[in-house]
Amino acid sequence: VDGAAHAIVEGRHLLGTIARLDGDECVIEVANDAPDGSGRIIVGHRFPIDNHREAIASGAIVTETDLPPERRGRGNWRTVVLAPFQVGATRYFVAFFSREPTPVPFTAFDTSFAETIASLCATRLAQRAQFERLRYNTEHDALTAIINRASFRARGFAAMRASSAVALLVLNLDNFRHTNDTLGQQTADALLV
């Protein structure tokens, strides 16, 4: 984001963000500091999406060289480049802001650049989500969703080393195979869960 914020307007360093839509608000996921005086946005900050709702909903790229005063928002942003993208069911956008107007209109190259950055962000976020799913599946039992034997060993031993106030209960279900054979696998699975 920081590299793109340097490159999108030649000779200027804009404030760059990646935000996630959450109802009628956006939540900042990534932000850089813009040294040209255009401010700082804090990760986790929430703000309304009123000014660009239609563009985000349509997936259109927004490029504004000098926003009118009524659309500048609380940050008094004048230059805006906003590129929406989607990862799974979640909508995001990458945006670059400045409190200084841009003297020349944005070109097709600038729009293409913003689109490319949004595409890269979408790919990276999808990879991160896939990695988290794989990690979760590696550490948890598919049926019960509790941690599996390997994860339990690692966490259990760590907990026992950290505190003497840890107890372990081992529960054995006698004749569980009989339950599985007589009542069926679905019932046996429900009993385990």
Backbone as a chain_set.jsonl record, in Angstrom:
{"seq": "VDGAAHAIVEGRHLLGTIARLDGDECVIEVANDAPDGSGRIIVGHRFPIDNHREAIASGAIVTETDLPPERRGRGNWRTVVLAPFQVGATRYFVAFFSREPTPVPFTAFDTSFAETIASLCATRLAQRAQFERLRYNTEHDALTAIINRASFRARGFAAMRASSAVALLVLNLDNFRHTNDTLGQQTADALLV", "coords": {"N": [[0.843, -1.195, 0.0], [1.931, 1.23, 0.794], [3.982, 1.591, -1.113], [2.437, 1.777, -3.445], [1.007, 4.074, -2.818], [2.962, 5.982, -3.085], [3.381, 5.874, -5.804], [1.062, 6.355, -7.312], [0.276, 9.014, -7.847], [2.4, 11.0, -9.489], [5.298, 12.234, -7.93], [4.025, 12.76, -5.536], [3.036, 11.685, -2.269], [0.538, 9.834, -1.242], [-2.06, 9.146, 1.197], [-2.63, 5.821, 1.852], [-4.989, 3.143, 1.932], [-6.525, 0.026, 2.893], [-9.729, -1.105, 3.111], [-12.479, -2.741, 4.743], [-15.842, -3.548, 4.073], [-18.487, -3.217, 6.353], [-21.549, -3.574, 7.029], [-23.111, -0.475, 7.119], [-20.752, 0.818, 7.342], [-17.175, 1.239, 6.962], [-14.224, -0.561, 7.721], [-10.955, 0.046, 8.577], [-8.329, -1.863, 7.391], [-5.651, -1.879, 6.607], [-3.222, 0.684, 6.625], [-1.185, 3.436, 5.61], [1.178, 5.991, 6.635], [0.89, 9.282, 5.578], [3.294, 11.425, 4.574], [2.967, 13.951, 3.496], [1.372, 15.647, 4.886], [-1.27, 14.943, 4.776], [-2.454, 13.464, 6.71], [-3.331, 10.766, 9.016], [-4.609, 7.518, 9.242], [-6.065, 5.267, 11.438], [-5.566, 1.794, 11.908], [-8.334, -0.328, 12.156], [-10.074, 1.709, 12.577], [-13.365, 2.99, 12.136], [-15.661, 4.155, 9.683], [-18.338, 5.967, 8.042], [-19.755, 5.022, 4.825], [-20.976, 6.76, 3.117], [-20.23, 8.725, 1.104], [-19.183, 7.303, -1.113], [-20.791, 5.177, -1.661], [-22.358, 4.185, -3.885], [-20.424, 3.693, -5.86], [-18.817, 1.741, -4.647], [-20.69, -0.308, -4.326], [-21.263, -0.871, -7.009], [-18.839, -1.679, -7.929], [-17.218, 0.031, -9.282], [-14.377, 2.026, -10.211], [-13.275, 4.881, -8.522], [-12.147, 8.08, -9.268], [-11.139, 11.107, -8.233], [-10.083, 14.346, -8.663], [-10.424, 16.727, -7.337], [-12.474, 16.888, -4.889], [-15.795, 18.137, -4.302], [-16.65, 20.439, -1.636], [-18.804, 19.413, -0.022], [-18.523, 16.686, -0.212], [-16.165, 15.888, 0.928], [-15.823, 14.794, 3.425], [-14.99, 13.999, 6.908], [-12.224, 14.007, 6.985], [-11.478, 15.965, 5.234], [-10.738, 15.287, 2.617], [-9.454, 15.749, -0.629], [-8.336, 14.749, -3.011], [-9.064, 11.631, -4.364], [-8.67, 8.211, -4.946], [-10.222, 5.302, -5.554], [-10.652, 1.863, -5.439], [-12.769, -0.725, -5.624], [-13.006, -4.167, -4.465], [-13.597, -7.729, -4.184], [-13.51, -10.439, -1.878], [-14.339, -13.617, -1.53], [-17.328, -13.521, 0.217], [-16.953, -11.054, 1.238], [-16.654, -7.554, 0.924], [-14.251, -5.213, -0.123], [-12.145, -2.271, -0.369], [-9.45, -0.588, -1.956], [-7.897, 2.423, -1.311], [-6.712, 5.721, -2.036], [-5.785, 8.788, -0.673], [-5.678, 12.391, -0.456], [-5.224, 15.624, 1.009], [-4.68, 17.636, -0.623], [-5.553, 19.014, -3.772], [-5.376, 17.367, -6.999], [-3.597, 18.529, -9.74], [-3.959, 17.707, -12.425], [-6.19, 15.695, -14.406], [-6.935, 12.228, -13.646], [-5.511, 9.527, -15.49], [-6.169, 6.868, -17.902], [-4.185, 5.03, -17.448], [-3.617, 5.506, -14.726], [-6.023, 4.658, -13.571], [-5.976, 1.975, -14.334], [-3.728, 1.186, -12.917], [-4.655, 1.446, -10.248], [-6.64, -0.494, -10.34], [-5.083, -2.783, -10.714], [-3.645, -2.828, -8.297], [-5.796, -3.292, -6.537], [-6.541, -5.832, -7.434], [-4.241, -7.308, -6.769], [-4.361, -7.047, -3.979], [-6.755, -8.427, -3.486], [-6.031, -11.023, -4.265], [-4.001, -11.572, -2.389], [-5.402, -11.396, 0.067], [-7.242, -13.476, -0.295], [-5.493, -15.644, -0.382], [-4.494, -15.498, 2.231], [-6.835, -16.053, 3.706], [-7.326, -18.661, 2.828], [-5.028, -19.951, 3.806], [-5.471, -19.639, 6.568], [-7.787, -21.221, 6.854], [-6.711, -23.753, 6.168], [-4.818, -24.038, 8.222], [-6.513, -24.069, 10.457], [-7.992, -26.407, 9.9], [-5.936, -28.272, 10.072], [-5.337, -28.229, 12.77], [-7.672, -28.892, 14.125], [-10.348, -31.185, 14.914], [-12.383, -32.62, 12.449], [-15.028, -33.452, 12.86], [-15.9, -32.717, 15.51], [-14.901, -30.169, 15.879], [-13.189, -29.441, 17.885], [-9.867, -29.007, 19.254], [-7.407, -31.135, 17.781], [-5.668, -34.299, 18.421], [-2.82, -33.929, 18.152], [-2.582, -31.121, 18.41], [-3.703, -30.84, 20.911], [-1.864, -32.22, 22.5], [0.432, -30.562, 22.244], [-0.546, -28.053, 23.239], [-1.597, -28.873, 25.7], [0.617, -29.956, 27.125], [2.142, -27.624, 27.268], [0.448, -26.043, 28.853], [0.462, -27.541, 31.232], [3.128, -27.31, 31.955], [3.227, -24.599, 32.44], [1.541, -24.136, 34.609], [0.589, -25.43, 37.788], [-1.972, -25.904, 38.318], [-3.519, -27.424, 36.602], [-5.686, -29.83, 35.326], [-6.35, -33.078, 34.023], [-8.754, -34.891, 32.394], [-9.619, -38.064, 31.421], [-11.797, -39.665, 29.365], [-13.498, -42.585, 28.71], [-15.477, -44.242, 26.395], [-17.219, -47.005, 26.796], [-17.964, -49.792, 24.75], [-18.589, -48.297, 22.488], [-18.488, -48.822, 19.803], [-20.6, -50.566, 19.503], [-22.771, -48.804, 19.754], [-22.42, -47.349, 17.449], [-22.792, -49.379, 15.54], [-25.448, -50.272, 16.047], [-27.177, -48.009, 16.271], [-26.412, -46.393, 14.231], [-24.11, -44.403, 12.225], [-24.546, -41.63, 12.131], [-25.954, -41.047, 14.515], [-24.07, -41.913, 16.377], [-22.002, -40.116, 15.787], [-23.295, -37.716, 16.527], [-23.529, -38.175, 19.263], [-20.819, -38.137, 20.01], [-20.191, -35.479, 19.386]], "CA": [[0.0, 0.0, 0.0], [2.796, 2.407, 0.863], [4.623, 1.753, -2.421], [1.422, 2.256, -4.395], [0.665, 5.447, -2.437], [4.028, 6.818, -3.662], [3.441, 5.787, -7.257], [-0.18, 6.622, -8.043], [0.364, 10.387, -8.356], [3.836, 11.257, -9.586], [5.828, 13.297, -7.091], [3.24, 12.932, -4.311], [2.842, 10.503, -1.44], [-0.821, 9.893, -0.716], [-2.412, 8.219, 2.252], [-3.198, 4.619, 1.245], [-5.705, 2.28, 2.862], [-7.387, -1.066, 2.464], [-10.84, -1.118, 4.066], [-13.483, -3.798, 4.589], [-17.2, -3.082, 4.328], [-19.173, -3.858, 7.475], [-22.833, -2.875, 7.103], [-23.058, 0.876, 6.566], [-19.453, 1.393, 7.677], [-15.949, 0.598, 6.508], [-13.237, -0.767, 8.77], [-9.608, 0.105, 8.005], [-7.533, -3.072, 7.621], [-4.253, -1.509, 6.382], [-3.072, 2.113, 6.314], [0.159, 3.997, 5.744], [1.209, 7.399, 7.041], [1.214, 10.132, 4.442], [4.136, 12.496, 5.09], [2.707, 15.257, 2.874], [0.444, 16.408, 5.717], [-2.661, 14.56, 4.55], [-3.03, 12.807, 7.872], [-3.094, 9.382, 9.405], [-5.803, 6.754, 9.568], [-5.705, 4.193, 12.352], [-6.114, 0.479, 11.598], [-9.472, -0.612, 13.024], [-10.978, 2.87, 12.572], [-14.608, 2.792, 11.381], [-16.236, 5.394, 9.17], [-19.463, 5.698, 7.138], [-19.391, 4.936, 3.415], [-21.959, 7.553, 2.385], [-19.72, 9.458, -0.065], [-18.822, 6.451, -2.249], [-21.626, 3.973, -1.56], [-22.753, 3.676, -5.202], [-19.243, 3.173, -6.553], [-18.415, 0.489, -4.002], [-21.718, -1.304, -4.644], [-21.179, -1.24, -8.423], [-17.496, -2.155, -8.245], [-16.564, 1.012, -10.148], [-13.235, 2.764, -9.673], [-13.534, 6.31, -8.351], [-10.974, 8.964, -9.306], [-11.551, 12.505, -8.043], [-8.915, 15.201, -8.495], [-10.761, 17.764, -6.357], [-13.847, 16.663, -4.441], [-16.498, 19.323, -3.808], [-16.609, 20.5, -0.158], [-19.823, 18.593, 0.643], [-18.172, 15.265, -0.314], [-14.8, 15.678, 1.42], [-15.847, 14.029, 4.667], [-14.33, 14.564, 8.091], [-10.789, 14.164, 6.743], [-11.293, 17.024, 4.246], [-9.996, 14.714, 1.505], [-9.764, 16.392, -1.909], [-7.986, 13.793, -4.052], [-9.452, 10.28, -3.971], [-8.656, 7.109, -5.91], [-10.839, 4.209, -4.799], [-10.882, 0.684, -6.286], [-13.408, -1.803, -4.862], [-12.773, -5.561, -4.846], [-14.317, -8.663, -3.326], [-12.859, -11.702, -1.551], [-15.446, -14.412, -0.996], [-18.534, -12.708, 0.381], [-16.573, -9.784, 1.857], [-16.282, -6.483, -0.001], [-13.154, -4.351, 0.302], [-11.64, -1.344, -1.373], [-8.165, 0.053, -1.734], [-8.129, 3.849, -1.594], [-5.611, 6.656, -1.825], [-6.366, 10.089, -0.363], [-4.82, 13.53, -0.146], [-5.954, 16.867, 1.282], [-4.315, 18.569, -1.703], [-6.128, 18.594, -5.059], [-4.437, 16.966, -8.045], [-3.77, 19.539, -10.793], [-4.357, 17.143, -13.721], [-7.099, 14.549, -14.247], [-6.343, 10.9, -13.669], [-5.52, 8.924, -16.819], [-6.543, 5.453, -17.965], [-3.078, 4.311, -16.808], [-3.825, 5.621, -13.278], [-7.153, 3.79, -13.235], [-5.486, 0.612, -14.489], [-2.819, 0.962, -11.788], [-5.498, 1.224, -9.064], [-7.289, -1.786, -10.542], [-4.052, -3.799, -10.495], [-3.398, -2.879, -6.85], [-6.968, -3.953, -5.95], [-6.449, -7.248, -7.79], [-3.18, -7.888, -5.93], [-4.896, -7.127, -2.611], [-7.746, -9.504, -3.467], [-5.296, -12.285, -4.307], [-3.297, -11.77, -1.111], [-6.399, -11.66, 1.113], [-7.78, -14.816, -0.544], [-4.449, -16.581, 0.056], [-4.458, -15.469, 3.696], [-8.022, -16.76, 4.186], [-7.12, -20.08, 2.553], [-4.028, -20.419, 4.763], [-6.123, -19.739, 7.885], [-8.65, -22.411, 6.815], [-5.845, -24.926, 6.218], [-4.25, -24.126, 9.57], [-7.588, -24.48, 11.346], [-8.283, -27.812, 9.627], [-4.804, -29.061, 10.545], [-5.302, -28.233, 14.236], [-8.976, -29.217, 14.717], [-11.064, -32.366, 14.472], [-13.411, -32.233, 11.481], [-16.371, -33.746, 13.366], [-16.278, -31.991, 16.739], [-14.33, -28.823, 15.801], [-12.273, -29.164, 18.996], [-8.492, -29.236, 18.812], [-7.12, -32.552, 17.582], [-4.716, -34.919, 19.343], [-1.5, -33.287, 18.077], [-2.693, -29.779, 18.982], [-3.944, -30.993, 22.352], [-0.587, -32.567, 23.14], [1.289, -29.369, 22.309], [-1.123, -27.054, 24.147], [-1.756, -29.469, 27.03], [1.924, -29.984, 27.793], [2.52, -26.24, 27.558], [-0.369, -25.6, 29.986], [0.935, -28.226, 32.444], [4.419, -26.719, 32.341], [3.013, -23.217, 32.875], [0.766, -24.033, 35.844], [0.323, -26.697, 38.479], [-3.424, -25.95, 38.528], [-4.12, -27.998, 35.402], [-6.124, -31.214, 35.505], [-6.676, -33.762, 32.777], [-9.759, -35.94, 32.549], [-9.683, -38.971, 30.284], [-13.111, -40.304, 29.366], [-13.562, -43.694, 27.778], [-16.844, -44.687, 26.141], [-17.246, -48.45, 26.594], [-18.883, -50.34, 23.747], [-19.014, -47.248, 21.552], [-18.679, -49.456, 18.496], [-21.964, -51.11, 19.524], [-23.647, -47.661, 19.465], [-22.239, -47.056, 16.025], [-23.377, -50.471, 14.746], [-26.895, -50.437, 16.246], [-27.931, -46.775, 16.068], [-25.957, -45.736, 13.02], [-22.963, -43.494, 12.353], [-25.026, -40.266, 12.425], [-26.267, -40.958, 15.944], [-22.807, -42.012, 17.096], [-21.316, -38.828, 15.616], [-24.003, -36.717, 17.35], [-23.144, -38.462, 20.652], [-19.451, -37.623, 20.2], [-20.23, -34.013, 19.38]], "C": [[0.878, 1.245, 0.0], [3.49, 2.657, -0.475], [3.66, 2.292, -3.465], [1.045, 3.699, -4.099], [1.72, 6.43, -2.93], [3.892, 6.934, -5.175], [2.193, 6.291, -7.976], [-0.265, 8.052, -8.579], [1.838, 10.765, -8.323], [4.244, 12.448, -8.727], [5.059, 13.542, -5.807], [3.138, 11.616, -3.573], [1.472, 10.634, -0.791], [-0.986, 8.957, 0.471], [-3.093, 7.032, 1.587], [-3.853, 3.746, 2.289], [-6.302, 1.082, 2.125], [-8.464, -1.139, 3.535], [-11.813, -2.23, 3.705], [-14.843, -3.215, 4.892], [-17.826, -3.904, 5.438], [-20.478, -3.112, 7.685], [-22.747, -1.537, 6.404], [-21.728, 1.568, 6.851], [-18.336, 0.619, 6.983], [-15.021, 0.493, 7.703], [-11.869, -0.793, 8.103], [-8.835, -1.15, 8.395], [-6.035, -2.76, 7.542], [-4.224, -0.022, 6.084], [-1.611, 2.505, 6.453], [0.047, 5.412, 6.305], [1.614, 8.211, 5.825], [2.011, 11.332, 4.931], [3.856, 13.863, 4.486], [1.676, 16.068, 3.656], [-1.004, 15.996, 5.538], [-3.2, 13.636, 5.628], [-2.668, 11.353, 8.038], [-4.444, 8.746, 9.693], [-5.362, 5.552, 10.385], [-6.351, 2.883, 11.893], [-7.188, 0.153, 12.63], [-10.475, 0.527, 13.087], [-12.181, 2.567, 11.689], [-15.117, 4.138, 10.893], [-17.37, 5.058, 8.203], [-19.024, 5.723, 5.674], [-20.286, 5.805, 2.533], [-21.427, 8.146, 1.088], [-19.492, 8.585, -1.295], [-19.636, 5.162, -2.275], [-21.938, 3.365, -2.929], [-21.571, 3.049, -5.93], [-18.816, 1.831, -5.965], [-19.399, -0.619, -4.353], [-21.603, -1.776, -6.094], [-19.831, -1.833, -8.795], [-16.716, -1.197, -9.115], [-15.393, 1.682, -9.435], [-13.592, 4.24, -9.64], [-12.201, 7.044, -8.443], [-11.494, 10.393, -9.255], [-10.308, 13.348, -7.806], [-9.165, 16.327, -7.495], [-12.238, 17.61, -5.984], [-14.505, 17.972, -4.034], [-16.576, 19.286, -2.272], [-17.616, 19.583, 0.539], [-19.503, 17.096, 0.607], [-16.803, 14.948, 0.263], [-14.739, 14.898, 2.722], [-15.086, 14.714, 5.78], [-12.841, 14.791, 7.885], [-10.452, 15.299, 5.792], [-10.458, 16.54, 3.057], [-10.431, 15.362, 0.195], [-9.447, 15.482, -3.086], [-8.324, 12.402, -3.546], [-9.306, 9.356, -5.172], [-9.125, 5.895, -5.119], [-11.148, 3.066, -5.759], [-11.479, -0.439, -5.444], [-12.978, -3.184, -5.369], [-13.469, -6.458, -3.837], [-13.483, -9.914, -3.119], [-13.911, -12.553, -0.858], [-16.688, -13.538, -0.936], [-18.216, -11.315, 0.919], [-16.127, -8.785, 0.805], [-15.233, -5.592, 0.663], [-12.997, -3.23, -0.714], [-10.266, -0.874, -0.953], [-8.37, 1.507, -2.147], [-6.88, 4.654, -1.268], [-6.21, 8.047, -1.706], [-5.285, 11.14, -0.201], [-5.709, 14.734, 0.151], [-5.632, 17.945, 0.252], [-4.976, 18.105, -2.992], [-5.023, 18.194, -6.033], [-4.648, 17.886, -9.243], [-4.226, 18.989, -12.138], [-5.283, 15.953, -13.484], [-6.333, 13.23, -14.264], [-6.51, 10.298, -15.058], [-6.014, 7.477, -16.746], [-5.444, 4.599, -17.323], [-3.247, 4.346, -15.291], [-4.944, 4.695, -12.814], [-6.737, 2.328, -13.305], [-4.552, 0.24, -13.343], [-3.623, 0.651, -10.526], [-6.193, -0.135, -9.14], [-6.314, -2.939, -10.279], [-3.749, -3.948, -9.006], [-4.557, -3.59, -6.157], [-6.933, -5.452, -6.229], [-5.383, -7.956, -6.963], [-3.655, -8.048, -4.485], [-5.893, -8.272, -2.491], [-7.057, -10.869, -3.444], [-4.64, -12.576, -2.963], [-4.286, -12.091, 0.012], [-7.023, -13.044, 0.942], [-6.774, -15.875, -0.108], [-4.395, -16.645, 1.577], [-5.642, -16.237, 4.279], [-7.872, -18.262, 3.976], [-6.101, -20.673, 3.526], [-4.652, -20.59, 6.146], [-7.05, -20.953, 7.954], [-7.822, -23.682, 6.915], [-5.259, -25.123, 7.608], [-5.302, -24.612, 10.564], [-7.889, -25.972, 11.163], [-7.169, -28.739, 10.107], [-4.827, -29.22, 12.059], [-6.592, -28.7, 14.897], [-9.568, -30.489, 14.115], [-12.213, -31.934, 13.567], [-14.821, -32.436, 12.029], [-16.768, -32.829, 14.519], [-15.836, -30.538, 16.745], [-13.495, -28.464, 17.026], [-10.856, -29.469, 18.515], [-8.221, -30.738, 18.744], [-6.008, -33.023, 18.525], [-3.357, -34.214, 19.328], [-1.537, -31.888, 18.705], [-2.906, -29.855, 20.484], [-2.654, -31.322, 23.085], [0.283, -31.316, 23.318], [0.755, -28.36, 23.322], [-1.254, -27.59, 25.563], [-0.451, -29.506, 27.794], [2.38, -28.572, 28.153], [1.74, -25.715, 28.766], [0.1, -26.248, 31.286], [2.279, -27.685, 32.899], [4.223, -25.328, 32.931], [2.322, -23.12, 34.228], [0.578, -25.408, 36.462], [-1.17, -26.874, 38.718], [-4.152, -26.477, 37.299], [-4.489, -29.444, 35.704], [-6.486, -31.787, 34.146], [-7.649, -34.885, 33.086], [-9.774, -36.766, 31.269], [-10.991, -39.73, 30.404], [-13.125, -41.388, 28.309], [-15.015, -44.121, 27.63], [-16.809, -46.185, 25.833], [-18.293, -48.818, 25.559], [-19.388, -49.277, 22.765], [-19.25, -47.829, 20.161], [-20.088, -50.039, 18.388], [-22.979, -50.002, 19.205], [-23.603, -47.334, 17.981], [-22.936, -48.106, 15.162], [-24.893, -50.528, 14.856], [-27.691, -49.18, 15.921], [-27.503, -45.987, 14.835], [-24.87, -44.699, 13.276], [-23.413, -42.071, 12.682], [-25.31, -40.09, 13.904], [-24.983, -41.018, 16.769], [-22.013, -40.712, 16.993], [-21.962, -37.747, 16.484], [-23.644, -36.925, 18.827], [-21.74, -37.936, 20.943], [-19.442, -36.09, 20.256], [-20.814, -33.513, 20.684]], "O": [[0.597, 2.206, -0.716], [3.58, 3.8, -0.924], [4.016, 3.153, -4.268], [0.79, 4.472, -5.022], [1.406, 7.596, -3.171], [4.241, 7.958, -5.761], [2.272, 6.625, -9.158], [-0.82, 8.274, -9.655], [2.446, 10.839, -7.255], [3.634, 13.516, -8.78], [5.406, 14.451, -5.053], [3.153, 10.55, -4.188], [1.277, 11.455, 0.106], [-0.15, 8.086, 0.712], [-4.044, 7.218, 0.828], [-3.346, 3.612, 3.403], [-6.545, 1.12, 0.919], [-8.16, -1.225, 4.725], [-11.958, -2.61, 2.543], [-14.997, -2.468, 5.859], [-17.711, -5.129, 5.462], [-20.524, -2.132, 8.429], [-22.36, -1.46, 5.239], [-21.592, 2.771, 6.626], [-18.529, -0.492, 6.49], [-15.03, 1.348, 8.588], [-11.645, -1.565, 7.17], [-8.701, -1.465, 9.577], [-5.243, -3.305, 8.311], [-5.092, 0.488, 5.376], [-0.89, 1.979, 7.301], [-1.05, 5.956, 6.43], [2.566, 7.867, 5.125], [1.465, 12.18, 5.636], [4.45, 14.851, 4.918], [1.16, 17.065, 3.151], [-1.892, 16.639, 6.098], [-4.289, 13.081, 5.48], [-1.837, 10.794, 7.322], [-5.313, 9.361, 10.311], [-4.379, 4.895, 10.043], [-7.528, 2.856, 11.534], [-6.982, 0.334, 13.83], [-11.588, 0.354, 13.581], [-12.043, 1.962, 10.626], [-15.018, 5.142, 11.599], [-17.37, 3.982, 7.606], [-18.036, 6.371, 5.329], [-20.342, 5.598, 1.321], [-22.107, 8.079, 0.063], [-19.595, 9.078, -2.418], [-19.204, 4.165, -2.854], [-21.797, 2.156, -3.111], [-21.706, 1.993, -6.547], [-18.494, 0.898, -6.7], [-18.991, -1.743, -4.646], [-21.821, -2.954, -6.379], [-19.69, -2.428, -9.864], [-15.661, -1.558, -9.639], [-15.415, 1.878, -8.22], [-14.138, 4.783, -10.601], [-11.237, 6.673, -7.774], [-12.216, 10.827, -10.153], [-9.559, 13.1, -6.861], [-8.226, 16.825, -6.874], [-13.126, 18.126, -6.663], [-13.837, 18.84, -3.471], [-16.569, 18.206, -1.682], [-17.306, 19.027, 1.593], [-20.139, 16.316, 1.315], [-16.321, 13.828, 0.097], [-13.677, 14.388, 3.077], [-14.603, 15.837, 5.636], [-12.249, 15.66, 8.526], [-9.277, 15.579, 5.557], [-9.595, 17.258, 2.552], [-11.625, 15.51, -0.066], [-10.202, 15.442, -4.058], [-7.931, 12.023, -2.442], [-9.758, 9.671, -6.273], [-8.498, 5.506, -4.133], [-11.821, 3.264, -6.77], [-10.775, -1.043, -4.635], [-12.633, -3.35, -6.539], [-13.881, -6.006, -2.768], [-12.831, -10.399, -4.043], [-14.326, -12.253, 0.261], [-17.054, -12.895, -1.92], [-19.115, -10.482, 1.044], [-15.337, -9.104, -0.083], [-15.324, -5.268, 1.847], [-13.626, -3.234, -1.772], [-9.954, -0.774, 0.234], [-8.945, 1.789, -3.198], [-6.11, 4.324, -0.367], [-7.039, 8.447, -2.524], [-4.141, 10.839, 0.14], [-6.81, 14.85, -0.387], [-6.229, 19.022, 0.251], [-4.963, 16.909, -3.285], [-3.879, 18.63, -5.904], [-5.775, 18.013, -9.721], [-4.824, 19.723, -12.925], [-5.168, 15.275, -12.463], [-5.238, 13.132, -14.818], [-7.519, 10.525, -15.725], [-6.245, 6.939, -15.663], [-5.734, 3.564, -16.723], [-3.044, 3.328, -14.629], [-4.822, 4.029, -11.785], [-7.1, 1.533, -12.439], [-4.582, -0.89, -12.855], [-3.31, -0.301, -9.812], [-6.319, -0.837, -8.136], [-6.69, -3.951, -9.687], [-3.61, -5.065, -8.509], [-4.325, -4.415, -5.273], [-7.261, -6.254, -5.355], [-5.595, -9.079, -6.506], [-3.383, -9.064, -3.846], [-5.878, -9.008, -1.504], [-7.455, -11.76, -2.693], [-4.717, -13.697, -2.459], [-4.022, -12.975, 0.826], [-7.305, -13.718, 1.933], [-7.155, -16.892, 0.473], [-4.266, -17.728, 2.148], [-5.478, -16.99, 5.24], [-8.247, -19.051, 4.844], [-6.294, -21.785, 4.017], [-4.387, -21.584, 6.824], [-7.104, -21.638, 8.976], [-8.18, -24.595, 7.658], [-5.21, -26.244, 8.113], [-5.022, -25.461, 11.41], [-8.024, -26.71, 12.139], [-7.437, -29.872, 10.507], [-4.381, -30.243, 12.579], [-6.618, -28.891, 16.113], [-9.318, -30.82, 12.956], [-12.934, -30.989, 13.885], [-15.723, -31.667, 11.695], [-17.846, -32.236, 14.503], [-16.346, -29.746, 17.538], [-13.128, -27.302, 17.197], [-10.673, -30.118, 17.485], [-8.741, -31.512, 19.548], [-5.481, -32.245, 19.321], [-2.801, -33.931, 20.39], [-0.628, -31.516, 19.447], [-2.367, -29.048, 21.241], [-2.378, -30.777, 24.154], [0.799, -31.053, 24.404], [1.504, -27.866, 24.165], [-1.048, -26.853, 26.527], [-0.401, -29.137, 28.968], [2.942, -28.355, 29.226], [2.304, -25.02, 29.612], [0.135, -25.593, 32.327], [2.544, -27.608, 34.099], [4.969, -24.921, 33.821], [2.495, -22.126, 34.933], [0.429, -26.41, 35.763], [-1.589, -27.893, 39.267], [-5.26, -26.04, 36.988], [-3.691, -30.19, 36.271], [-6.881, -31.059, 33.236], [-7.387, -35.727, 33.945], [-9.922, -36.228, 30.172], [-11.261, -40.362, 31.425], [-12.801, -41.139, 27.148], [-15.706, -44.337, 28.626], [-16.414, -46.588, 24.739], [-19.371, -48.226, 25.505], [-20.513, -49.373, 22.273], [-20.125, -47.363, 19.431], [-20.698, -50.011, 17.319], [-23.938, -50.235, 18.468], [-24.63, -47.078, 17.352], [-23.59, -47.771, 14.175], [-25.568, -50.805, 13.864], [-28.777, -49.274, 15.349], [-28.164, -45.024, 14.446], [-24.725, -44.186, 14.386], [-22.735, -41.373, 13.436], [-24.936, -39.072, 14.485], [-24.821, -40.274, 17.737], [-21.425, -40.255, 17.973], [-21.26, -36.951, 17.108], [-23.475, -35.952, 19.563], [-21.5, -37.356, 22.002], [-18.755, -35.495, 21.086], [-20.935, -32.304, 20.883]]}, "num_chains": 1, "name": "protein.A"}
